[in-house]
Amino acid sequence: MARTVTLSPLTRIEGHLAVHTDVEPAGGDPPGGGFRVTGARCSGEMFRGFETILAGRDPLDAQQITQRICGVCPISHGVASCRAQEMAYGIRPTPNGRLLQNLILAANYLQSHVLHFYTLSALDFVDVTAILAYRGGDRTMRSVKAWVEAGLARQKEGKDLFPAAPFLPRYEGDYIADAEVNCGLLAHYVEALDIRRVAHEMAAVFGARLPHSTALVPGGCTQVPTLERILSYRSRLKRIQAFIEDAYVPDVVTAAKAFPGYWEIGTGPGNLLTYGVFELDDAGRRFFEPGAVIDGRWEAFDAAGITEQVKYSKFSSPSGRHPADGLTAAQPGKAEAYSWIKAPRYKGRPMEVGPLARVLANYLSPGGNGIKGEVDAVLGALGIRAEKMDSVLGRHLARALESKWIARQAFRWLEEIEPEAPPARDFEIPPSASGHGLVDAPRGALGHWLKIENYRIKHYQCVVPTTWNCSPRDDAGTPGPVEKALEGTPVANPDQPIEVGRVVRSFDPCLACAVH
Ligand code: NFE
Ligand code: MG
């Protein structure tokens, strides 16, 4: 019989997401029974109101206030706001300003992706109890072992709801069986905490402080790129790059070999969108170029194609508007609505955004930044066809490979800095103007739309990556990307729905951002 399985809150993501799945017995397929998800709904469980908070303020507050939307991707919000203001003020960043923004953003990307794979996702695959067999002398590994041992004992007593967070409680399921592989991944799990700190330090070299940088300004960055700062960034980048190439990418390959079924699980809507990211010149060329993939074919991106629909979202504002004219009016008790997330659509379609969209748009576009070669090399070694990238494993692989690509590119940006040249541009705020900033954040396409009247913010709208990915059904009833990706997911035991968590986490949702 069909039943609803709800994960609320879904842990090891950012923010408050409830996932409701309809689960039915799968019959003979897969053989031996099992269950399958036949439908899903994603609910953003809170409202934040940043767009309303911004109205009436000084436009220059925007890149500071919007960074507070999130502690994981603040730099993307800061940069998107800078782009929107630059358009309104009629300026472009100085060459140094562009490079410094790219370097702060690159550092923020790398911490976010390392955080996602190890801290948030790895525990879906790694058997933490394998540490019980650890006999080595590493102090950190021994303390992890002691923590898991004590947690298992507390769990047996049944008195403690969280006997060894974040390891226990957990869903029981088909974790990696090999103890040595598990212990190797756990060692990297611990090291990743340190790498994330180093990446934050690296962002702070030019960003002044993290997570919310005070140095980002329209036209560039207030921090002067001295030789000392360049070297300080560079030494940290070397350590992070080594971790990405020696641990992160190989660990994703290890997970892929252990769970080959996940090349078939978590297939999204098949339509992908990226605004591109990391500006290269005044003409707006980007290291990852903008583009859309619709029905398997690449096409140029058209900003006029974006709308937000709200039939199933808890808003009374009109549905189907372009964000330049969008409105946000909360209606908590709205009939049929099940989420505080709006439903952004591109040319009427739900679009997956994020590393997979960036990598595949680059893979399929006539130009591209060369990442296609990386993808083909790894897929070739695994014997996997490129079409299988639209899956749980494809998302993890895209995230890891773009990390490698961004780290390499960051070294080139460091070389391009001219220490004596100005890091920012002068500007005047006009009495009235408008602009938008479309920039990919780690989790995907991020847009800020701004209108200024009488020197004050009249209107501010954000459409954020997880707004795209975790969107509810649209006015036509079409599910959002994560809802779609969950359909068909095999679930061995509906009381331990570990497979559902793997699918949702492959998108790296951030609900704080989604409900902004
Ligand atoms: Ni709060 Fe974010 C990223 C943005 S996702 S993490 O990446 O913008 O919605
Ligand atoms: Mg919005």
Coordinates of C-alpha atoms and ligand atoms in Angstrom, one line a residue:
M1 CA 0.0 0.0 0.0
A2 CA 1.2 3.5 -0.7
R3 CA 2.3 5.6 2.2
T4 CA 3.8 9.1 2.7
V5 CA 7.3 9.2 4.1
T6 CA 8.3 12.7 5.4
L7 CA 11.8 13.8 6.2
S8 CA 11.4 17.0 8.3
P9 CA 13.7 18.6 8.9
L10 CA 16.0 17.1 6.4
T11 CA 19.4 17.3 8.3
R12 CA 22.9 17.9 6.9
I13 CA 21.7 20.7 4.6
E14 CA 21.4 24.4 5.3
G15 CA 18.1 25.6 6.6
H16 CA 14.6 24.2 7.1
L17 CA 13.4 21.8 4.4
A18 CA 10.7 19.2 4.7
V19 CA 10.5 16.5 2.0
H20 CA 7.3 14.6 1.6
T21 CA 7.4 11.5 -0.5
D22 CA 4.8 9.1 -1.7
V23 CA 6.3 5.6 -1.5
E24 CA 4.8 2.5 -3.0
P25 CA 5.9 -1.2 -3.2
A26 CA 8.0 -1.6 -6.3
G27 CA 6.6 -5.1 -7.1
G28 CA 9.0 -7.2 -9.0
D29 CA 11.2 -4.3 -9.9
P30 CA 13.7 -4.3 -8.3
P31 CA 13.6 -8.0 -7.7
G32 CA 13.0 -9.0 -4.2
G33 CA 10.5 -6.2 -3.4
G34 CA 11.6 -2.9 -2.1
F35 CA 9.7 0.4 -2.6
R36 CA 9.8 3.3 -5.0
V37 CA 9.0 7.0 -4.7
T38 CA 6.1 7.9 -6.9
G39 CA 5.8 11.6 -6.1
A40 CA 7.4 14.2 -3.9
R41 CA 6.9 17.7 -2.5
C42 CA 9.5 20.0 -1.2
S43 CA 8.4 22.5 1.5
G44 CA 10.5 25.5 2.5
E45 CA 9.5 25.9 6.1
M46 CA 10.2 29.5 7.0
F47 CA 9.9 33.0 5.6
R48 CA 12.7 35.6 6.0
G49 CA 11.8 38.8 4.1
F50 CA 15.1 40.2 2.9
E51 CA 13.5 41.8 -0.1
T52 CA 11.1 43.7 2.1
I53 CA 13.9 44.7 4.6
L54 CA 15.9 46.3 1.7
A55 CA 13.1 48.7 0.6
G56 CA 13.7 52.3 1.6
R57 CA 17.4 51.8 2.4
D58 CA 20.6 53.3 1.0
P59 CA 21.5 51.3 -2.1
L60 CA 25.0 50.9 -0.8
D61 CA 23.6 48.8 2.1
A62 CA 22.5 46.2 -0.3
Q63 CA 25.7 44.2 -0.8
Q64 CA 26.1 44.1 3.0
I65 CA 22.5 43.2 3.9
T66 CA 22.1 40.6 1.1
Q67 CA 25.2 38.8 2.3
R68 CA 23.3 38.1 5.5
I69 CA 20.9 35.9 3.4
C70 CA 23.4 33.1 4.0
G71 CA 26.6 32.2 5.8
V72 CA 27.6 29.6 3.2
C73 CA 27.4 31.6 -0.1
P74 CA 27.5 35.2 1.2
I75 CA 30.1 36.3 -1.3
S76 CA 27.8 35.3 -4.2
H77 CA 25.1 37.6 -2.8
G78 CA 27.6 40.4 -2.3
V79 CA 28.9 40.0 -5.9
A80 CA 25.4 39.8 -7.4
S81 CA 24.4 43.0 -5.5
C82 CA 27.6 44.7 -6.7
R83 CA 26.8 43.7 -10.3
A84 CA 23.2 45.1 -10.0
Q85 CA 24.5 48.4 -8.5
E86 CA 27.2 48.7 -11.1
M87 CA 24.6 48.5 -13.8
A88 CA 22.5 51.1 -12.0
Y89 CA 25.5 53.4 -11.4
G90 CA 26.9 53.0 -15.0
I91 CA 30.3 51.6 -13.9
R92 CA 32.4 48.5 -14.3
P93 CA 34.9 47.1 -11.8
T94 CA 38.6 48.0 -12.3
P95 CA 40.7 45.1 -13.6
N96 CA 42.1 44.5 -10.1
G97 CA 38.6 44.8 -8.6
R98 CA 37.3 42.1 -10.9
L99 CA 40.3 39.8 -10.1
L100 CA 39.9 40.4 -6.3
Q101 CA 36.1 39.7 -6.4
N102 CA 36.9 36.5 -8.4
L103 CA 39.5 35.4 -5.9
I104 CA 37.2 36.0 -2.9
L105 CA 34.4 34.2 -4.7
A106 CA 36.7 31.3 -5.7
A107 CA 37.7 30.8 -2.0
N108 CA 34.0 30.8 -1.1
Y109 CA 33.2 28.3 -3.8
L110 CA 35.9 25.9 -2.6
Q111 CA 34.9 26.0 1.1
S112 CA 31.3 25.4 0.1
H113 CA 32.0 22.4 -2.2
V114 CA 34.4 20.8 0.3
L115 CA 31.8 21.4 3.1
H116 CA 29.1 19.8 0.9
F117 CA 30.9 16.6 0.0
Y118 CA 32.5 15.8 3.4
T119 CA 30.5 17.5 6.2
L120 CA 27.0 17.3 4.6
S121 CA 27.0 14.3 2.2
A122 CA 29.7 11.8 3.0
L123 CA 27.7 10.3 6.0
D124 CA 25.1 9.1 3.5
F125 CA 27.8 6.7 2.1
V126 CA 30.5 6.2 4.8
D127 CA 29.9 3.7 7.6
V128 CA 31.1 5.6 10.6
T129 CA 31.0 2.4 12.7
A130 CA 34.0 1.1 10.7
I131 CA 36.1 3.3 12.9
L132 CA 35.7 0.7 15.7
A133 CA 38.2 -1.4 13.8
Y134 CA 40.8 1.4 13.7
R135 CA 44.0 0.4 15.4
G136 CA 46.3 3.2 14.2
G137 CA 47.8 5.9 16.4
D138 CA 46.4 9.1 14.8
R139 CA 45.0 11.2 17.7
T140 CA 42.1 12.6 15.8
M141 CA 41.0 9.2 14.4
R142 CA 41.2 7.8 17.9
S143 CA 39.0 10.5 19.3
V144 CA 36.5 9.9 16.5
K145 CA 36.6 6.2 17.4
A146 CA 36.0 7.0 21.1
W147 CA 33.0 9.3 20.1
V148 CA 31.4 6.7 18.0
E149 CA 32.0 3.9 20.6
A150 CA 30.4 6.0 23.4
G151 CA 27.6 7.1 21.1
L152 CA 26.7 3.5 20.2
A153 CA 26.6 2.6 23.9
R154 CA 24.3 5.6 24.6
Q155 CA 22.2 4.6 21.6
K156 CA 21.8 1.1 23.1
E157 CA 20.6 2.6 26.4
G158 CA 18.0 4.5 24.3
K159 CA 18.1 7.6 26.5
D160 CA 19.8 10.0 24.2
L161 CA 18.1 11.4 21.1
F162 CA 21.5 12.5 19.6
P163 CA 24.0 9.9 21.0
A164 CA 26.9 11.0 18.8
A165 CA 25.9 13.9 16.5
P166 CA 26.5 14.2 13.6
F167 CA 27.3 10.5 13.3
L168 CA 24.5 9.0 15.3
P169 CA 21.5 8.6 15.0
R170 CA 21.6 7.7 11.3
Y171 CA 19.5 5.8 8.9
E172 CA 20.6 2.2 8.6
G173 CA 21.3 1.1 5.0
D174 CA 23.8 0.0 2.4
Y175 CA 26.9 1.9 3.5
I176 CA 30.4 1.2 2.1
A177 CA 31.4 -2.2 3.3
D178 CA 35.2 -2.0 3.2
A179 CA 36.6 -0.8 6.6
E180 CA 39.8 0.6 5.2
V181 CA 37.9 2.7 2.6
N182 CA 35.6 4.0 5.3
C183 CA 38.5 5.0 7.6
G184 CA 40.2 6.7 4.7
L185 CA 37.1 8.7 3.9
L186 CA 36.6 9.6 7.6
A187 CA 40.2 10.8 7.8
H188 CA 39.4 13.2 4.9
Y189 CA 36.1 14.1 6.6
V190 CA 38.2 15.4 9.6
E191 CA 40.8 17.1 7.3
A192 CA 38.0 18.8 5.4
L193 CA 37.0 20.8 8.5
D194 CA 40.5 22.2 8.5
I195 CA 40.5 22.9 4.7
R196 CA 37.3 24.8 5.1
R197 CA 38.9 27.0 7.7
V198 CA 41.9 27.6 5.4
A199 CA 39.5 28.5 2.6
H200 CA 37.7 31.1 4.8
E201 CA 41.1 32.5 5.8
M202 CA 41.9 32.7 2.1
A203 CA 38.7 34.6 1.3
A204 CA 39.5 37.0 4.2
V205 CA 42.9 37.9 2.8
F206 CA 41.1 40.1 0.2
G207 CA 37.6 40.0 1.7
A208 CA 38.7 41.4 5.0
R209 CA 36.4 39.3 7.1
L210 CA 34.2 36.2 6.6
P211 CA 31.6 35.0 6.3
H212 CA 30.3 38.4 5.5
S213 CA 33.0 40.4 3.6
T214 CA 33.2 44.1 4.4
A215 CA 35.5 44.7 1.4
L216 CA 33.1 43.9 -1.5
V217 CA 32.0 47.2 -3.1
P218 CA 30.4 48.1 -6.4
G219 CA 33.4 48.5 -8.7
G220 CA 35.7 46.1 -7.0
C221 CA 37.2 45.6 -3.5
T222 CA 38.5 48.0 -0.8
Q223 CA 41.4 45.7 0.1
V224 CA 44.7 46.7 -1.6
P225 CA 46.3 43.7 -3.1
T226 CA 49.8 43.9 -1.7
L227 CA 52.5 41.4 -2.5
E228 CA 52.2 40.0 1.0
R229 CA 48.5 39.4 0.6
I230 CA 49.0 37.8 -2.8
L231 CA 51.5 35.4 -1.2
S232 CA 49.2 34.8 1.8
Y233 CA 46.3 33.8 -0.5
R234 CA 48.7 31.7 -2.7
S235 CA 50.1 29.5 0.1
R236 CA 46.6 28.7 1.2
L237 CA 45.4 28.0 -2.3
K238 CA 48.2 25.5 -2.7
R239 CA 47.1 23.5 0.3
I240 CA 43.4 23.5 -0.8
Q241 CA 44.3 22.5 -4.3
A242 CA 46.3 19.6 -3.0
F243 CA 43.3 18.4 -1.0
I244 CA 41.0 18.8 -3.9
E245 CA 43.2 16.8 -6.3
D246 CA 44.5 14.2 -3.9
A247 CA 41.4 13.6 -1.7
Y248 CA 38.2 15.2 -2.9
V249 CA 38.2 14.1 -6.6
P250 CA 39.5 10.6 -5.8
D251 CA 37.0 10.2 -3.0
V252 CA 34.1 11.1 -5.3
V253 CA 35.4 8.4 -7.7
T254 CA 35.6 6.0 -4.7
A255 CA 31.9 6.7 -3.9
A256 CA 31.0 6.3 -7.5
K257 CA 32.6 2.9 -7.7
A258 CA 30.9 1.8 -4.4
F259 CA 27.4 3.0 -5.5
P260 CA 27.2 2.6 -9.3
G261 CA 23.4 2.5 -9.1
Y262 CA 23.4 6.2 -8.3
W263 CA 24.3 7.0 -11.9
E264 CA 20.7 5.9 -12.6
I265 CA 19.1 7.6 -9.5
G266 CA 18.1 11.2 -9.0
T267 CA 17.7 12.2 -12.7
G268 CA 16.4 15.8 -12.7
P269 CA 14.1 17.7 -15.0
G270 CA 16.7 17.5 -17.8
N271 CA 16.7 21.2 -18.3
L272 CA 19.7 23.1 -17.0
L273 CA 20.4 26.8 -16.5
T274 CA 23.5 28.8 -15.6
Y275 CA 24.2 32.6 -15.6
G276 CA 27.9 31.9 -15.8
V277 CA 30.4 33.1 -13.2
F278 CA 33.8 34.7 -12.7
E279 CA 34.0 37.7 -15.0
L280 CA 37.0 38.0 -17.2
D281 CA 36.6 41.4 -18.9
D282 CA 34.6 44.5 -19.3
A283 CA 32.5 42.8 -22.0
G284 CA 31.2 40.5 -19.3
R285 CA 32.9 37.3 -20.6
R286 CA 32.9 34.6 -17.9
F287 CA 35.2 31.7 -16.9
F288 CA 32.0 29.5 -16.7
E289 CA 29.9 30.9 -19.5
P290 CA 26.1 31.5 -19.2
G291 CA 23.8 29.1 -21.1
A292 CA 20.7 26.8 -20.9
V293 CA 20.4 23.2 -21.9
I294 CA 16.8 22.4 -22.9
D295 CA 15.9 18.9 -24.2
G296 CA 19.6 18.0 -24.3
R297 CA 20.6 21.0 -26.5
W298 CA 22.6 24.0 -25.5
E299 CA 21.3 27.5 -26.2
A300 CA 22.3 31.0 -25.3
F301 CA 20.8 32.4 -22.1
D302 CA 18.1 35.1 -22.3
A303 CA 17.4 37.0 -19.0
A304 CA 13.9 37.9 -20.3
G305 CA 12.9 34.2 -20.0
I306 CA 12.8 34.2 -16.1
T307 CA 9.5 34.3 -14.2
E308 CA 8.3 33.3 -10.7
Q309 CA 5.1 31.5 -10.2
V310 CA 3.3 31.2 -6.8
K311 CA 0.2 29.0 -7.1
Y312 CA 1.6 26.6 -4.5
S313 CA 3.8 29.1 -2.7
K314 CA 2.6 31.0 0.4
F315 CA 2.4 34.4 -1.3
S316 CA -0.6 36.6 -2.4
S317 CA 1.6 38.5 -5.0
P318 CA 0.8 38.0 -8.7
S319 CA 2.1 34.8 -10.3
G320 CA 4.3 34.7 -13.4
R321 CA 6.1 38.0 -13.2
H322 CA 9.6 38.7 -14.3
P323 CA 11.7 39.5 -11.1
A324 CA 12.3 43.1 -12.3
D325 CA 8.7 43.6 -11.5
G326 CA 8.3 40.8 -8.9
L327 CA 6.5 41.3 -5.6
T328 CA 6.8 39.4 -2.3
A329 CA 3.6 39.5 -0.2
A330 CA 3.4 36.7 2.4
Q331 CA 0.1 34.8 2.8
P332 CA 0.7 32.1 5.4
G333 CA -2.7 30.5 5.3
K334 CA -3.0 30.3 1.5
A335 CA -5.1 27.3 0.3
E336 CA -3.1 24.6 -1.6
A337 CA 0.2 26.4 -1.0
Y338 CA 2.8 24.1 0.6
S339 CA 6.0 26.1 0.6
W340 CA 7.6 29.5 1.4
I341 CA 9.7 29.0 -1.8
K342 CA 8.4 30.5 -5.0
A343 CA 8.6 28.5 -8.3
P344 CA 11.1 30.2 -10.7
R345 CA 10.7 29.0 -14.3
Y346 CA 12.7 29.7 -17.5
K347 CA 10.6 29.9 -20.6
G348 CA 8.0 28.2 -18.5
R349 CA 10.2 25.3 -17.6
P350 CA 11.6 24.1 -14.2
M351 CA 15.4 24.3 -14.5
E352 CA 18.1 22.6 -12.5
V353 CA 20.9 24.9 -11.5
G354 CA 24.2 24.3 -9.8
P355 CA 27.5 22.6 -10.6
L356 CA 25.9 20.1 -12.9
A357 CA 24.3 22.9 -15.0
R358 CA 27.6 24.8 -15.1
V359 CA 29.6 21.8 -16.1
L360 CA 27.1 20.4 -18.7
A361 CA 26.4 23.8 -20.2
N362 CA 30.2 24.2 -20.7
Y363 CA 30.4 20.6 -21.9
L364 CA 27.7 21.1 -24.6
S365 CA 28.4 24.8 -25.6
P366 CA 30.3 25.7 -28.7
G367 CA 32.9 27.5 -26.5
G368 CA 33.5 26.1 -23.1
N369 CA 36.4 26.4 -20.7
G370 CA 38.0 23.0 -21.2
I371 CA 36.3 21.2 -18.3
K372 CA 34.8 18.8 -20.9
G373 CA 38.2 17.1 -21.0
E374 CA 38.2 16.6 -17.3
V375 CA 34.7 15.1 -17.3
D376 CA 35.5 12.8 -20.2
A377 CA 38.7 11.5 -18.6
V378 CA 37.0 10.6 -15.3
L379 CA 33.9 9.1 -17.0
G380 CA 36.1 7.2 -19.5
A381 CA 38.1 5.6 -16.6
L382 CA 34.8 4.6 -14.9
G383 CA 33.2 3.4 -18.2
I384 CA 30.2 5.8 -17.8
R385 CA 28.5 7.7 -20.6
A386 CA 28.1 11.5 -20.4
E387 CA 24.3 11.2 -20.4
K388 CA 24.6 9.6 -16.9
M389 CA 25.8 12.9 -15.4
D390 CA 22.2 13.8 -14.8
S391 CA 22.2 11.8 -11.6
V392 CA 23.2 11.8 -7.9
L393 CA 26.8 10.8 -8.8
G394 CA 26.9 13.2 -11.7
R395 CA 26.2 16.2 -9.4
H396 CA 28.9 15.1 -6.9
L397 CA 31.4 14.6 -9.8
A398 CA 30.5 18.0 -11.4
R399 CA 31.0 19.7 -8.0
A400 CA 34.4 18.1 -7.5
L401 CA 35.7 18.7 -11.0
E402 CA 34.7 22.3 -11.1
S403 CA 36.5 22.8 -7.7
K404 CA 39.7 21.5 -9.4
W405 CA 39.1 23.8 -12.3
I406 CA 38.4 26.9 -10.2
A407 CA 41.5 26.3 -8.0
R408 CA 43.7 26.1 -11.0
Q409 CA 42.2 29.2 -12.5
A410 CA 42.6 31.1 -9.2
F411 CA 46.4 30.8 -9.5
R412 CA 46.2 32.6 -12.9
W413 CA 44.1 35.4 -11.4
L414 CA 46.7 35.9 -8.7
E415 CA 49.3 36.3 -11.4
E416 CA 47.2 38.9 -13.3
I417 CA 46.9 41.3 -10.3
E418 CA 48.8 44.6 -10.6
P419 CA 49.7 45.5 -7.0
E420 CA 49.9 49.2 -7.6
A421 CA 46.7 49.6 -9.6
P422 CA 43.4 50.6 -8.0
P423 CA 41.3 47.8 -6.6
A424 CA 38.0 49.7 -6.9
R425 CA 36.2 52.4 -9.0
D426 CA 34.8 55.7 -7.9
F427 CA 31.1 56.2 -8.5
E428 CA 28.1 58.4 -7.7
I429 CA 24.7 57.0 -6.8
P430 CA 22.1 58.4 -9.3
P431 CA 18.7 59.7 -8.0
S432 CA 16.9 57.0 -9.9
A433 CA 18.2 53.9 -11.8
S434 CA 17.8 50.2 -12.1
G435 CA 20.0 47.2 -12.6
H436 CA 20.4 43.5 -12.2
G437 CA 23.2 41.2 -11.2
L438 CA 23.1 37.6 -12.5
V439 CA 25.9 35.5 -11.1
D440 CA 26.2 31.8 -10.4
A441 CA 26.7 30.9 -6.8
P442 CA 28.1 27.6 -5.7
R443 CA 24.6 26.1 -5.8
G444 CA 23.6 27.7 -9.0
A445 CA 22.0 30.7 -10.8
L446 CA 21.6 33.7 -8.5
G447 CA 19.8 36.9 -9.6
H448 CA 19.4 40.2 -7.8
W449 CA 17.1 42.9 -9.3
L450 CA 17.3 46.5 -8.0
K451 CA 15.4 49.8 -8.6
I452 CA 16.5 53.1 -7.0
E453 CA 14.2 56.0 -6.6
N454 CA 15.1 59.3 -4.8
Y455 CA 18.5 57.8 -3.9
R456 CA 16.8 54.9 -2.0
I457 CA 16.0 51.3 -2.8
K458 CA 12.5 51.2 -4.2
H459 CA 12.5 47.6 -5.1
Y460 CA 14.8 44.6 -4.6
Q461 CA 14.1 41.0 -5.7
C462 CA 16.3 37.9 -5.4
V463 CA 15.8 34.6 -7.2
V464 CA 18.3 32.2 -5.6
P465 CA 19.7 28.8 -6.6
T466 CA 17.8 26.7 -4.1
T467 CA 14.6 28.7 -5.1
W468 CA 15.1 27.1 -8.5
N469 CA 16.1 23.6 -7.3
C470 CA 13.7 23.1 -4.3
S471 CA 10.8 25.0 -5.9
P472 CA 7.3 23.6 -5.4
R473 CA 4.9 22.8 -8.3
D474 CA 4.3 25.7 -10.7
D475 CA 0.9 27.1 -11.8
A476 CA 0.6 24.2 -14.4
G477 CA 1.3 21.6 -11.6
T478 CA 4.8 20.7 -12.9
P479 CA 7.0 19.6 -10.1
G480 CA 10.3 21.5 -9.2
P481 CA 13.7 19.9 -10.0
V482 CA 14.3 18.1 -6.7
E483 CA 10.7 16.9 -6.6
K484 CA 11.2 15.5 -10.1
A485 CA 14.5 13.9 -9.2
L486 CA 12.9 12.1 -6.3
E487 CA 10.3 10.4 -8.6
G488 CA 11.3 6.8 -9.2
T489 CA 13.9 6.6 -6.4
P490 CA 14.1 3.1 -5.0
V491 CA 13.8 2.9 -1.2
A492 CA 14.8 -0.4 0.4
N493 CA 13.0 0.3 3.7
P494 CA 10.6 3.3 4.0
D495 CA 11.4 3.5 7.8
Q496 CA 15.0 4.2 6.9
P497 CA 14.8 6.3 3.7
I498 CA 18.5 6.9 3.3
E499 CA 18.1 6.9 -0.5
V500 CA 15.8 10.0 -0.4
G501 CA 18.5 11.9 1.6
R502 CA 21.1 11.0 -1.0
V503 CA 19.0 12.4 -3.9
V504 CA 18.1 15.6 -2.1
R505 CA 21.6 16.3 -0.8
S506 CA 23.1 15.8 -4.2
F507 CA 21.6 19.2 -5.0
D508 CA 23.3 20.8 -1.9
P509 CA 20.1 22.6 -0.9
C510 CA 20.3 25.9 1.1
L511 CA 16.9 26.7 2.5
A512 CA 18.0 29.9 4.2
C513 CA 18.8 31.2 0.7
A514 CA 15.8 29.7 -1.0
V515 CA 13.3 31.5 1.3
H516 CA 15.4 34.7 1.6
Ligands
NFE1 NI1 22.8 29.7 1.2 FE1 23.4 30.0 -1.9 C1 24.6 29.2 -2.9 C2 23.0 31.4 -3.0 S1 21.8 28.7 -2.5 S2 23.9 28.8 -0.2 O1 25.4 28.6 -3.4 O2 22.8 32.3 -3.6 O3 20.2 29.0 -2.7
MG2 MG 12.7 36.3 -4.2

